Short mmCIF file of C-alpha atoms in Angstrom, two decimals:
data_model
loop_
_atom_site.label_atom_id
_atom_site.label_comp_id
_atom_site.label_asym_id
_atom_site.label_seq_id
_atom_site.Cartn_x
_atom_site.Cartn_y
_atom_site.Cartn_z
CA MET A 135 -6.36 -17.68 0.83
CA GLN A 136 -8.78 -19.85 3.18
CA PHE A 137 -7.50 -18.54 7.67
CA ARG A 138 -6.92 -22.01 8.17
CA LYS A 139 -3.95 -22.19 5.71
CA LEU A 140 -3.55 -19.16 6.06
CA ILE A 141 -2.21 -19.23 8.95
CA ALA A 142 -0.86 -22.17 8.85
CA ALA A 143 1.70 -20.64 6.70
CA LEU A 144 2.31 -17.83 9.11
CA VAL A 145 3.44 -20.28 11.95
CA PRO A 146 5.40 -21.12 15.12
CA ALA A 147 4.69 -17.45 15.86
CA LEU A 148 8.41 -16.37 14.91
CA LEU A 149 7.93 -16.23 10.92
CA THR A 150 10.74 -17.42 8.52
CA TRP A 151 13.98 -15.29 7.99
CA GLN A 152 14.41 -12.89 5.65
CA ALA A 153 17.66 -11.71 4.69
CA SER A 154 20.21 -10.02 2.47
CA ALA A 155 23.88 -10.64 3.02
CA ALA A 156 24.33 -8.17 6.13
CA SER A 157 21.16 -7.33 7.28
CA SER A 158 17.53 -8.86 8.71
CA LEU A 159 13.78 -8.50 9.56
CA GLN A 160 12.10 -11.04 11.27
CA TYR A 161 7.96 -10.65 12.23
CA ASP A 162 6.51 -12.22 15.03
CA SER A 163 3.02 -13.21 15.60
CA SER A 164 3.02 -13.98 18.77
CA LYS A 165 4.07 -9.66 20.13
CA PRO A 166 1.14 -6.36 19.48
CA VAL A 167 1.48 -6.74 15.66
CA PHE A 168 3.00 -4.51 12.93
CA THR A 169 6.47 -5.83 15.62
CA PHE A 170 9.18 -6.78 14.58
CA ASP A 171 12.67 -7.42 15.05
CA TYR A 172 15.81 -6.71 13.16
CA ALA A 173 19.55 -6.44 12.64
CA THR A 174 22.03 -4.65 9.99
CA THR A 175 25.53 -4.29 9.88
CA ALA A 176 24.87 -0.52 7.42
CA PRO A 177 22.73 0.53 11.18
CA TYR A 178 21.44 4.32 10.33
CA THR A 179 20.14 7.14 11.73
CA SER A 180 17.15 6.84 9.21
CA ASN A 181 16.97 3.08 7.71
CA TRP A 182 13.19 2.83 8.57
CA VAL A 183 10.07 -0.47 8.04
CA ALA A 184 7.83 0.14 6.46
CA ILE A 185 4.79 -1.45 6.23
CA TYR A 186 2.90 -2.13 2.43
CA PRO A 187 -0.24 -3.68 1.62
CA LYS A 188 -0.13 -7.28 0.69
CA GLY A 189 2.72 -8.00 -3.24
CA TYR A 190 3.55 -4.26 -2.78
CA ASN A 191 7.78 -4.46 -3.61
CA PRO A 192 9.22 -0.73 -2.92
CA ALA A 193 11.06 -1.21 -5.81
CA ALA A 194 8.59 -0.71 -8.46
CA ALA A 195 8.69 2.94 -10.07
CA ASP A 196 4.23 2.85 -8.63
CA GLN A 197 4.17 1.37 -5.66
CA ARG A 198 7.34 3.02 -3.32
CA THR A 199 5.13 5.66 -1.85
CA GLN A 200 1.82 3.05 -0.69
CA TYR A 201 3.17 2.53 2.45
CA LEU A 202 0.77 2.33 5.82
CA SER A 203 2.41 3.49 7.68
CA TRP A 204 6.06 3.23 8.87
CA THR A 205 8.76 3.75 11.85
CA TYR A 206 12.67 3.95 12.63
CA ALA A 207 14.90 1.75 12.74
CA PRO A 208 18.30 2.87 13.68
CA ASP A 209 20.30 0.68 15.41
CA GLN A 210 22.59 -1.83 14.70
CA ARG A 211 19.68 -4.33 16.18
CA GLY A 212 16.50 -4.36 17.72
CA THR A 213 13.04 -4.31 17.78
CA VAL A 214 9.77 -2.16 16.51
CA GLN A 215 7.29 -1.27 16.59
CA VAL A 216 5.00 -0.32 13.84
CA ALA A 217 2.11 1.86 14.51
CA ALA A 218 -1.00 1.11 11.97
CA PRO A 219 -3.72 2.76 13.92
CA ASN A 220 -6.67 1.98 10.98
CA ALA A 221 -4.54 -0.78 9.58
CA GLN A 222 -7.72 -3.48 8.55
CA PRO A 223 -7.58 -7.47 9.32
CA GLY A 224 -5.98 -8.86 6.40
CA GLU A 225 -1.50 -9.83 5.60
CA TYR A 226 0.71 -7.36 4.67
CA THR A 227 4.35 -6.82 3.64
CA ALA A 228 7.08 -5.80 5.22
CA TRP A 229 9.86 -4.13 4.32
CA PHE A 230 13.70 -2.86 5.73
CA LEU A 231 14.18 0.38 4.40
CA ALA A 232 18.31 2.03 3.95
CA LYS A 233 18.82 5.58 4.98
CA SER A 234 14.91 7.30 3.79
CA GLY A 235 15.42 4.78 0.91
CA PHE A 236 13.80 2.93 -0.90
CA THR A 237 16.83 0.80 -1.43
CA LYS A 238 15.96 -3.42 0.27
CA LEU A 239 18.17 -4.21 3.18
CA ALA A 240 15.65 -6.68 4.25
CA GLY A 241 12.22 -8.50 2.88
CA PRO A 242 9.23 -8.23 1.78
CA VAL A 243 8.54 -10.02 4.90
CA ALA A 244 4.82 -11.57 5.45
CA ALA A 245 2.91 -9.68 8.20
CA LEU A 246 -0.13 -10.21 9.20
CA ASN A 247 -3.67 -8.24 11.19
CA ARG A 248 -5.83 -10.41 12.91
CA GLY A 249 -7.76 -6.99 14.15
CA GLU A 250 -10.55 -8.17 16.94
CA THR A 251 -10.53 -11.68 18.99
CA GLY A 252 -12.47 -10.78 21.80
CA PRO A 253 -16.72 -10.52 21.86
CA VAL A 254 -18.08 -9.08 18.10
CA ALA A 255 -19.18 -5.69 17.64
CA PHE A 256 -20.23 -2.69 15.70
CA ILE A 257 -18.51 0.05 15.68
CA VAL A 258 -22.20 1.56 15.58
CA SER A 259 -25.52 0.83 18.10
CA ASN A 260 -27.51 2.49 14.67
CA PHE A 261 -27.52 3.12 10.99
CA THR A 262 -29.79 4.25 8.45
CA THR A 263 -28.86 3.53 5.40
CA GLN A 264 -29.08 5.21 1.49
CA ASN A 265 -33.45 5.89 1.13
CA ALA A 266 -35.12 3.21 -0.60
CA ARG A 267 -38.60 3.47 -3.21
CA GLU A 268 -41.99 1.32 -3.41
CA LYS A 269 -42.17 -1.28 -5.61
CA GLY A 270 -37.76 -0.61 -6.22
CA ALA A 271 -35.45 -3.37 -5.45
CA PHE A 272 -33.06 -2.21 -1.99
CA SER A 273 -29.35 -3.59 -1.53
CA ALA A 274 -27.04 -2.30 1.43
CA ARG A 275 -23.83 -3.22 3.45
CA VAL A 276 -23.57 -3.72 7.05
CA ALA A 277 -20.90 -6.14 7.79
CA GLY A 278 -17.85 -2.99 7.24
CA LEU A 279 -19.48 -1.43 10.45
CA VAL A 280 -18.29 -4.24 12.26
CA LYS A 281 -14.98 -3.49 14.36
CA GLY A 282 -13.14 -5.77 11.87
CA ARG A 283 -12.01 -8.86 12.48
CA LEU A 284 -10.63 -12.58 10.91
CA PRO A 285 -12.00 -14.72 10.22
CA ALA A 286 -15.62 -12.95 8.54
CA LEU A 287 -18.57 -12.97 10.18
CA THR A 288 -21.95 -14.66 9.96
CA PHE A 289 -25.10 -12.14 10.09
CA ARG A 290 -28.01 -13.20 9.80
CA LEU A 291 -32.46 -11.22 10.43
CA VAL A 292 -33.43 -10.71 13.16
CA SER A 293 -36.45 -8.55 13.40
CA ASP A 294 -37.66 -6.94 10.46
CA SER A 295 -40.71 -3.90 11.21
CA SER A 296 -42.08 -4.42 7.44
CA PRO A 297 -46.25 -4.34 6.72
CA SER A 298 -45.11 -6.18 4.42
CA ARG A 299 -41.09 -7.49 5.73
CA TRP A 300 -39.50 -6.70 2.58
CA VAL A 301 -36.29 -7.48 4.26
CA LYS A 302 -34.11 -9.67 3.96
CA VAL A 303 -30.55 -10.07 5.03
CA GLY A 304 -27.45 -12.13 3.78
CA ARG A 305 -25.03 -14.29 5.58
CA ASP A 306 -22.48 -11.67 3.61
CA GLY A 307 -24.30 -9.12 5.94
CA VAL A 308 -26.10 -7.52 2.41
CA ILE A 309 -29.58 -6.74 2.84
CA SER A 310 -32.14 -6.69 0.11
CA GLY A 311 -34.86 -6.81 -0.68
CA THR A 312 -38.37 -5.02 -2.73
CA PRO A 313 -40.17 -2.47 -0.10
CA ALA A 314 -44.58 -2.87 -1.45
CA ARG A 315 -47.47 -0.30 -1.65
CA GLY A 316 -47.24 0.91 2.11
CA ASP A 317 -43.92 -0.11 2.78
CA ARG A 318 -43.89 4.36 2.24
CA GLY A 319 -42.58 5.93 6.13
CA THR A 320 -39.68 3.95 7.66
CA THR A 321 -37.74 0.46 8.05
CA THR A 322 -35.98 -0.28 10.93
CA VAL A 323 -34.74 -4.26 10.65
CA VAL A 324 -32.38 -5.83 13.49
CA VAL A 325 -29.42 -7.68 11.66
CA GLY A 326 -27.33 -10.15 13.80
CA ALA A 327 -24.11 -10.56 14.11
CA THR A 328 -21.67 -13.88 15.13
CA ALA A 329 -18.09 -14.45 14.95
CA ASP A 330 -16.30 -17.58 14.69
CA ASN A 331 -15.67 -18.05 18.68
CA GLY A 332 -19.38 -17.42 19.13
CA SER A 333 -19.81 -14.67 20.39
CA LYS A 334 -23.18 -12.50 18.69
CA THR A 335 -23.83 -9.26 18.69
CA THR A 336 -26.70 -6.77 16.61
CA LEU A 337 -27.12 -4.07 15.14
CA GLN A 338 -30.01 -1.23 14.63
CA VAL A 339 -31.19 -0.44 10.80
CA THR A 340 -32.62 2.55 10.45
CA ILE A 341 -34.32 2.67 6.61
CA PRO A 342 -36.02 5.65 4.42
CA VAL A 343 -38.85 4.09 2.37
CA ALA A 344 -40.06 6.77 -0.29
CA ALA A 345 -43.68 6.63 -1.87
CA VAL A 346 -43.28 4.98 -5.29
CA ASP A 347 -44.70 7.77 -6.88
CA ALA A 348 -42.08 10.31 -4.83
CA PRO A 349 -38.47 11.48 -5.64
CA LEU A 350 -36.43 9.50 -4.07
CA VAL A 351 -33.92 11.68 -2.07
CA ASP A 352 -35.31 14.52 -1.32
CA LYS A 353 -33.36 16.02 1.69
CA LEU A 354 -29.20 16.03 0.78
CA LYS A 355 -27.31 15.64 3.87
CA VAL A 356 -23.70 16.98 3.09
CA THR A 357 -20.87 16.98 5.38
CA THR A 358 -16.80 17.48 4.72
CA MET A 359 -14.18 16.63 7.59
CA ASN A 360 -10.44 17.00 7.24
CA LEU A 361 -8.89 13.61 8.66
CA TRP A 362 -5.36 14.39 9.57
CA ILE A 363 -3.09 12.32 7.33
CA GLY A 364 -5.56 9.47 7.45
CA GLY A 365 -6.34 10.24 10.74
CA ALA A 366 -2.69 9.24 12.36
CA TYR A 367 -2.52 10.94 14.97
CA VAL A 368 -5.59 9.45 16.91
CA HIS A 369 -6.16 6.02 18.75
CA HIS A 370 -8.39 3.36 16.95
CA SER A 371 -9.21 6.76 14.12
CA HIS A 372 -10.63 4.10 12.30
CA TYR A 373 -14.16 2.96 14.85
CA LYS A 374 -14.70 7.00 15.88
CA GLN A 375 -13.89 8.24 11.84
CA VAL A 376 -17.19 5.68 11.25
CA SER A 377 -18.44 6.85 14.45
CA TYR A 378 -18.91 10.31 13.74
CA LEU A 379 -19.47 9.22 9.52
CA ALA A 380 -22.39 7.32 10.28
CA SER A 381 -23.86 10.10 13.58
CA THR A 382 -24.30 13.11 10.24
CA ASN A 383 -26.70 10.41 8.26
CA ALA A 384 -24.99 12.70 5.43
CA ASP A 385 -25.41 11.28 1.74
CA VAL A 386 -22.57 12.95 0.07
CA ILE A 387 -18.66 13.25 1.67
CA GLY A 388 -15.83 15.20 1.55
CA LEU A 389 -13.16 14.39 2.66
CA GLN A 390 -9.01 15.49 2.80
CA GLU A 391 -5.86 14.43 3.97
CA THR A 392 -6.36 10.15 3.04
CA VAL A 393 -3.07 10.66 2.61
CA ARG A 394 -2.64 8.63 -1.04
CA PRO A 395 -5.51 7.11 -2.40
CA GLY A 396 -6.70 3.96 -2.43
CA ASP A 397 -6.62 4.30 1.40
CA ALA A 398 -8.73 6.03 4.26
CA GLY A 399 -11.29 6.60 1.28
CA ALA A 400 -11.00 3.35 0.34
CA ARG A 401 -11.21 1.88 4.03
CA LEU A 402 -14.45 4.50 4.93
CA ALA A 403 -16.81 3.81 2.60
CA ASP A 404 -15.84 -0.11 2.50
CA ALA A 405 -16.98 0.25 6.31
CA LEU A 406 -19.74 2.34 5.62
CA GLY A 407 -21.76 0.57 2.32
CA TYR A 408 -21.02 4.23 0.47
CA TYR A 409 -19.51 4.12 -3.28
CA HIS A 410 -16.62 6.28 -3.08
CA HIS A 411 -14.20 8.00 -6.06
CA ASP A 412 -10.77 9.03 -4.48
CA LYS A 413 -8.26 11.00 -6.20
CA GLY A 414 -4.92 11.91 -4.31
CA ASP A 415 -4.85 12.73 -0.46
CA LYS A 416 -8.38 13.56 -0.88
CA ALA A 417 -11.96 11.12 -1.51
CA ILE A 418 -15.66 11.66 -2.64
CA LEU A 419 -18.08 8.91 -0.20
CA SER A 420 -21.88 8.66 -1.77
CA ARG A 421 -24.95 6.53 -0.87
CA TYR A 422 -26.05 7.49 -4.39
CA PRO A 423 -24.18 5.77 -7.61
CA ILE A 424 -20.76 7.01 -8.57
CA VAL A 425 -21.68 8.05 -12.02
CA GLU A 426 -18.54 9.60 -13.43
CA ALA A 427 -14.91 11.15 -12.29
CA LEU A 428 -14.78 14.56 -13.92
CA ASP A 429 -11.77 16.50 -14.94
CA ALA A 430 -10.27 19.00 -12.70
CA ASN A 431 -6.75 19.38 -11.43
CA ASP A 432 -4.24 18.55 -8.49
CA ALA A 433 -5.98 20.18 -6.11
CA ALA A 434 -9.62 18.86 -6.37
CA ALA A 435 -11.86 15.35 -7.23
CA ALA A 436 -14.93 16.29 -8.80
CA VAL A 437 -17.99 13.23 -9.68
CA ARG A 438 -21.59 13.12 -10.86
CA ILE A 439 -24.23 11.73 -8.84
CA GLN A 440 -26.85 10.08 -9.71
CA LEU A 441 -29.42 10.27 -6.62
CA ASP A 442 -32.45 9.11 -8.53
CA GLY A 443 -30.63 7.74 -11.92
CA LYS A 444 -31.83 10.40 -13.97
CA ASP A 445 -34.18 12.25 -12.68
CA SER A 446 -31.97 13.03 -9.59
CA GLU A 447 -28.62 14.43 -10.34
CA ILE A 448 -25.89 16.91 -8.67
CA ILE A 449 -22.46 17.58 -9.47
CA PHE A 450 -19.62 17.20 -5.92
CA TYR A 451 -16.16 18.91 -5.44
CA THR A 452 -14.60 18.57 -3.09
CA ALA A 453 -11.28 20.09 -2.84
CA HIS A 454 -7.46 20.48 -0.67
CA LEU A 455 -6.10 23.76 -1.11
CA GLY A 456 -2.08 24.56 -0.36
CA TYR A 457 -1.62 25.05 3.04
CA ASP A 458 2.18 26.75 3.24
CA PRO A 459 2.92 30.18 3.41
CA TYR A 460 0.24 30.39 5.84
CA GLY A 461 -2.31 34.19 5.43
CA PRO A 462 -3.50 34.06 9.51
CA TYR A 463 0.23 33.50 10.21
CA ASP A 464 1.12 36.26 8.33
CA PHE A 465 -0.52 38.95 9.38
CA CYS A 466 -0.94 38.57 12.83
CA PHE A 467 2.77 36.75 13.28
CA GLY A 468 4.87 38.40 10.67
CA ASN A 469 2.89 42.14 10.82
CA MET A 470 2.94 41.91 6.43
CA THR A 471 0.28 44.26 4.61
CA ALA A 472 -2.35 42.63 2.48
CA ALA A 473 -0.74 43.55 -0.79
CA GLN A 474 2.71 40.96 0.98
CA VAL A 475 -0.29 38.24 2.12
CA THR A 476 -1.37 38.62 -1.63
CA ALA A 477 1.51 36.99 -3.67
CA ARG A 478 1.82 35.03 -0.96
CA GLU A 479 -1.61 33.19 -1.54
CA ALA A 480 0.26 32.94 -5.23
CA GLU A 481 3.30 32.23 -3.51
CA SER A 482 1.19 28.93 -1.44
CA GLY A 483 -0.34 27.87 -5.16
CA ARG A 484 -4.14 28.50 -3.50
CA THR A 485 -4.87 31.12 -5.93
CA PRO A 486 -3.53 29.26 -9.38
CA GLN A 487 -5.90 26.62 -7.53
CA ILE A 488 -8.96 27.88 -6.82
CA MET A 489 -8.99 30.63 -9.79
CA ASP A 490 -9.29 26.67 -11.80
CA ILE A 491 -11.55 25.17 -9.26
CA SER A 492 -13.87 29.14 -10.00
CA ALA A 493 -13.63 28.46 -13.36
CA ALA A 494 -14.39 24.88 -14.10
CA MET A 495 -17.41 25.44 -12.11
CA ALA A 496 -19.35 28.21 -13.50
CA LYS A 497 -19.24 26.69 -17.20
CA LEU A 498 -21.10 23.91 -14.35
CA LEU A 499 -24.08 26.54 -13.43
CA PRO A 500 -26.04 27.84 -16.22
CA ASN A 501 -27.12 24.08 -15.93
CA ALA A 502 -27.17 24.06 -11.77
CA ASP A 503 -30.79 25.15 -11.84
CA ARG A 504 -30.98 21.32 -13.05
CA VAL A 505 -28.45 19.72 -11.95
CA PRO A 506 -26.94 22.26 -8.66
CA VAL A 507 -23.14 21.80 -7.93
CA PHE A 508 -21.57 22.21 -4.72
CA LEU A 509 -17.77 22.16 -3.83
CA THR A 510 -16.87 21.50 -0.18
CA GLY A 511 -13.04 21.08 1.27
CA ASP A 512 -9.69 22.64 3.42
CA PHE A 513 -8.92 25.23 1.82
CA ASN A 514 -6.28 26.34 3.96
CA ALA A 515 -8.02 29.31 4.19
CA PRO A 516 -10.15 32.39 5.40
CA SER A 517 -13.03 34.33 3.13
CA GLN A 518 -13.89 37.65 2.26
CA LEU A 519 -17.07 37.28 4.57
CA ASP A 520 -15.69 36.43 7.78
CA TRP A 521 -12.70 39.08 7.64
CA THR A 522 -15.06 42.07 8.24
CA ALA A 523 -15.01 45.77 10.34
CA ALA A 524 -16.79 44.12 12.54
CA THR A 525 -14.38 41.11 12.58
CA LYS A 526 -10.92 43.06 12.55
CA ASP A 527 -10.36 42.58 16.25
CA ALA A 528 -10.66 38.67 15.69
CA HIS A 529 -8.37 38.85 13.24
CA CYS A 530 -5.23 40.54 14.53
CA GLY A 531 -7.09 43.89 13.30
CA VAL A 532 -6.91 43.05 10.35
CA GLY A 533 -10.76 44.08 8.57
CA TYR A 534 -11.46 43.52 5.51
CA TYR A 535 -9.09 41.61 3.69
CA GLU A 536 -10.77 39.54 -0.13
CA TRP A 537 -9.39 36.58 0.64
CA PRO A 538 -8.50 34.89 -2.92
CA THR A 539 -9.66 31.48 -2.37
CA SER A 540 -13.32 33.39 -1.31
CA LYS A 541 -12.81 35.42 -3.98
CA TYR A 542 -13.03 33.72 -6.97
CA PRO A 543 -15.89 30.39 -5.80
CA LEU A 544 -18.25 34.52 -4.97
CA ALA A 545 -17.04 35.85 -8.86
CA ALA A 546 -17.98 32.02 -10.75
CA GLY A 547 -21.63 32.47 -8.41
CA LEU A 548 -21.52 30.25 -6.49
CA LYS A 549 -22.82 30.82 -2.65
CA ASP A 550 -20.72 29.80 0.88
CA THR A 551 -23.72 28.08 2.30
CA PHE A 552 -22.32 28.95 5.96
CA ARG A 553 -22.53 32.98 5.38
CA ALA A 554 -26.17 31.83 2.92
CA LEU A 555 -27.74 30.99 6.42
CA HIS A 556 -25.64 32.82 9.07
CA PRO A 557 -24.72 35.74 6.97
CA ASN A 558 -22.70 38.43 10.89
CA PRO A 559 -19.93 36.94 10.68
CA ALA A 560 -19.22 38.61 14.37
CA LEU A 561 -22.57 36.41 15.65
CA ASP A 562 -21.63 33.35 14.13
CA PRO A 563 -18.55 32.97 12.62
CA GLY A 564 -18.04 29.16 12.24
CA ILE A 565 -14.89 29.11 13.24
CA THR A 566 -12.45 25.85 11.83
CA TRP A 567 -9.68 26.03 13.07
CA SER A 568 -8.36 24.40 15.39
CA PRO A 569 -9.56 22.02 18.07
CA LEU A 570 -6.11 20.73 19.41
CA HIS A 571 -4.43 24.20 19.68
CA PRO A 572 -3.99 27.03 21.86
CA ALA A 573 -5.30 30.96 19.79
CA SER A 574 -2.00 31.79 20.15
CA GLN A 575 -0.69 29.53 18.32
CA GLU A 576 -3.35 29.34 15.87
CA PRO A 577 -5.56 31.93 15.57
CA PRO A 578 -9.21 30.34 15.25
CA ASP A 579 -10.81 30.67 11.94
CA ARG A 580 -13.33 28.76 9.68
CA ILE A 581 -11.41 27.63 6.57
CA ASP A 582 -13.45 24.57 6.04
CA PHE A 583 -15.82 25.49 3.52
CA MET A 584 -18.71 24.34 1.40
CA TYR A 585 -20.16 26.42 -1.36
CA TYR A 586 -23.04 25.40 -3.81
CA GLY A 587 -24.76 27.36 -7.45
CA GLY A 588 -28.28 27.31 -8.35
CA LYS A 589 -31.50 27.13 -7.83
CA GLY A 590 -32.13 23.53 -8.27
CA VAL A 591 -31.42 23.67 -3.89
CA ARG A 592 -32.20 25.34 -0.80
CA PRO A 593 -30.05 24.95 2.14
CA LEU A 594 -31.85 24.04 5.40
CA ALA A 595 -28.70 23.94 7.45
CA SER A 596 -25.01 24.56 8.22
CA LYS A 597 -22.39 24.99 11.39
CA PRO A 598 -19.31 23.12 12.14
CA ASN A 599 -19.29 20.51 14.38
CA ILE A 600 -16.81 17.94 16.83
CA VAL A 601 -17.30 15.71 19.20
CA GLY A 602 -15.79 15.45 22.55
CA THR A 603 -13.41 17.84 24.13
CA PRO A 604 -10.92 17.21 22.79
CA ARG A 605 -7.15 17.57 24.42
CA PHE A 606 -5.02 20.14 23.00
CA VAL A 607 -1.65 18.54 20.78
CA PRO A 608 0.30 16.31 22.39
CA ASP A 609 -1.78 15.78 24.35
CA GLN A 610 -4.84 14.86 21.49
CA TRP A 611 -3.88 10.02 21.21
CA ASP A 612 -6.53 8.63 23.22
CA ASN A 613 -8.67 12.46 22.07
CA GLU A 614 -13.24 10.97 21.08
CA TRP A 615 -12.70 13.73 17.80
CA PRO A 616 -10.19 11.41 15.24
CA THR A 617 -9.23 14.96 13.38
CA ASP A 618 -7.28 18.58 13.94
CA HIS A 619 -9.74 20.74 12.19
CA LYS A 620 -13.81 20.57 12.70
CA SER A 621 -15.43 19.09 9.93
CA PHE A 622 -18.48 21.25 8.52
CA GLU A 623 -22.26 19.71 7.92
CA SER A 624 -24.28 21.03 6.13
CA LEU A 625 -28.23 19.93 5.26
CA TYR A 626 -29.91 21.32 1.58
CA GLN A 627 -33.47 21.70 0.42
CA LEU A 628 -34.13 18.99 -3.45
CA LEU A 629 -36.63 21.61 -5.89
CA PRO A 630 -38.61 20.73 -8.29
CA SER A 631 -36.31 22.36 -10.63
CA ALA A 632 -33.80 19.38 -9.82
CA GLN A 633 -36.25 16.75 -9.96
CA ARG A 634 -38.11 14.95 -12.76
CA LYS A 635 -40.25 13.12 -10.94
CA LYS A 636 -42.67 15.64 -8.90
CA PRO A 637 -43.12 15.33 -5.08
CA ARG A 638 -46.96 13.74 -3.70
CA GLN A 639 -48.34 16.47 -3.70
CA VAL A 640 -50.14 15.69 -0.29
CA ARG A 641 -49.01 16.26 3.25
CA ARG A 642 -47.26 13.52 4.63
CA ARG A 643 -43.43 12.79 6.87
CA THR A 644 -40.56 13.19 4.35
CA ALA A 645 -38.18 9.51 3.92
CA ARG A 646 -35.97 11.66 4.92
CA GLY A 647 -36.07 15.16 8.25
CA VAL A 648 -33.14 17.62 8.83
#
């Protein structure tokens, strides 16, 4: 539907009253987004208003849990605003539902999120794309990096630094072209965007260009991040997630707590112009094509990625293991024995989950010199490489403990990236949990991990990361950092065994640096 027709269908400001014999729900577009007036002759403390994607119906079993956000509507009549910090511009459907279930009280009601209405702005001021190669067709999307609004913007090329002036920018924000010989190195492009209100802005885009006879990807940057229920507890979390992930310059990203399939994974992939794969509350984003989704248990998502066609491939897992019961609580607050904690690790589901993932990845390791493997994610448990005699004072007086979530990946032949580079846990604890809680409530620990396998890759750098100085819960709403975990970032060198196209034997700057 064209934007003007959509607006016409949704005005006047008070939209069409949708009601059953006993209940009603009304959307007022003159108020903040997703504000509703409701009434019912059957009030209940857990009646609720939910926002769904356009056309979704909670009466359909496969759609009922796919709501974007919700709030209680407990009174006989009242007004509620459904907070949906990550809702992208577009049409949605609202329902008034009974008693925390999916019985309809009123709806569906159409609701329109127009998004930003002020001057047009990009979320970031500069952005780096995937690598291009001389004499190879290139394409990248940057339209998703604009702070969302309706109607759509128009884009244009402002400048191109390349010797051959090879870059084109479509009105839809797609950068395309074919670098010529001599364009190797870096092409810097300025992309302009214009909104319907006449406002304009620009984005600086860096395109690394490899030589025609060089590997397309020489160094691989990987990031893993738990989004904290998709970012629901931090204001403008979508913008903050995009800003951070763009700043990492990551080629592949493992995400956890994406809420549900197609939610944060698709949203962030669209913003960054990445390929993506969703599974449960996990997602994998990649600058380079995801060519195969691999079988994995419910705690993991796994894909095959082609960095340079079949000349250079990797296999990438991201996992979100069971969270309850939590082992450090058992040791630090429950004073449990090692045997008791081991039993409860199995009870949490983490032990069978990681055993299954590790066994599957062990089968891939014989070919990992050619196709390196990676395991990232939130394991909801520490590592035996961190809980040692030398660090017992940091772990409630407990010395060495063989956490199953580290035991099985290591036994399978995987290597802990951070510990490979920082072997002393007393000097480099690598804590990721939690920047939003005091140590008295949440024992600080490393529970987010990156493992790798195969001689086709060598780690160069690895670190936990955070932006700003977050306030503790419950004062986190305006934090610059959009989650309750630190992220983890690692950089790897791809070695010749993992690349059929060999590096050029001359001294020159690579297309991508550390």
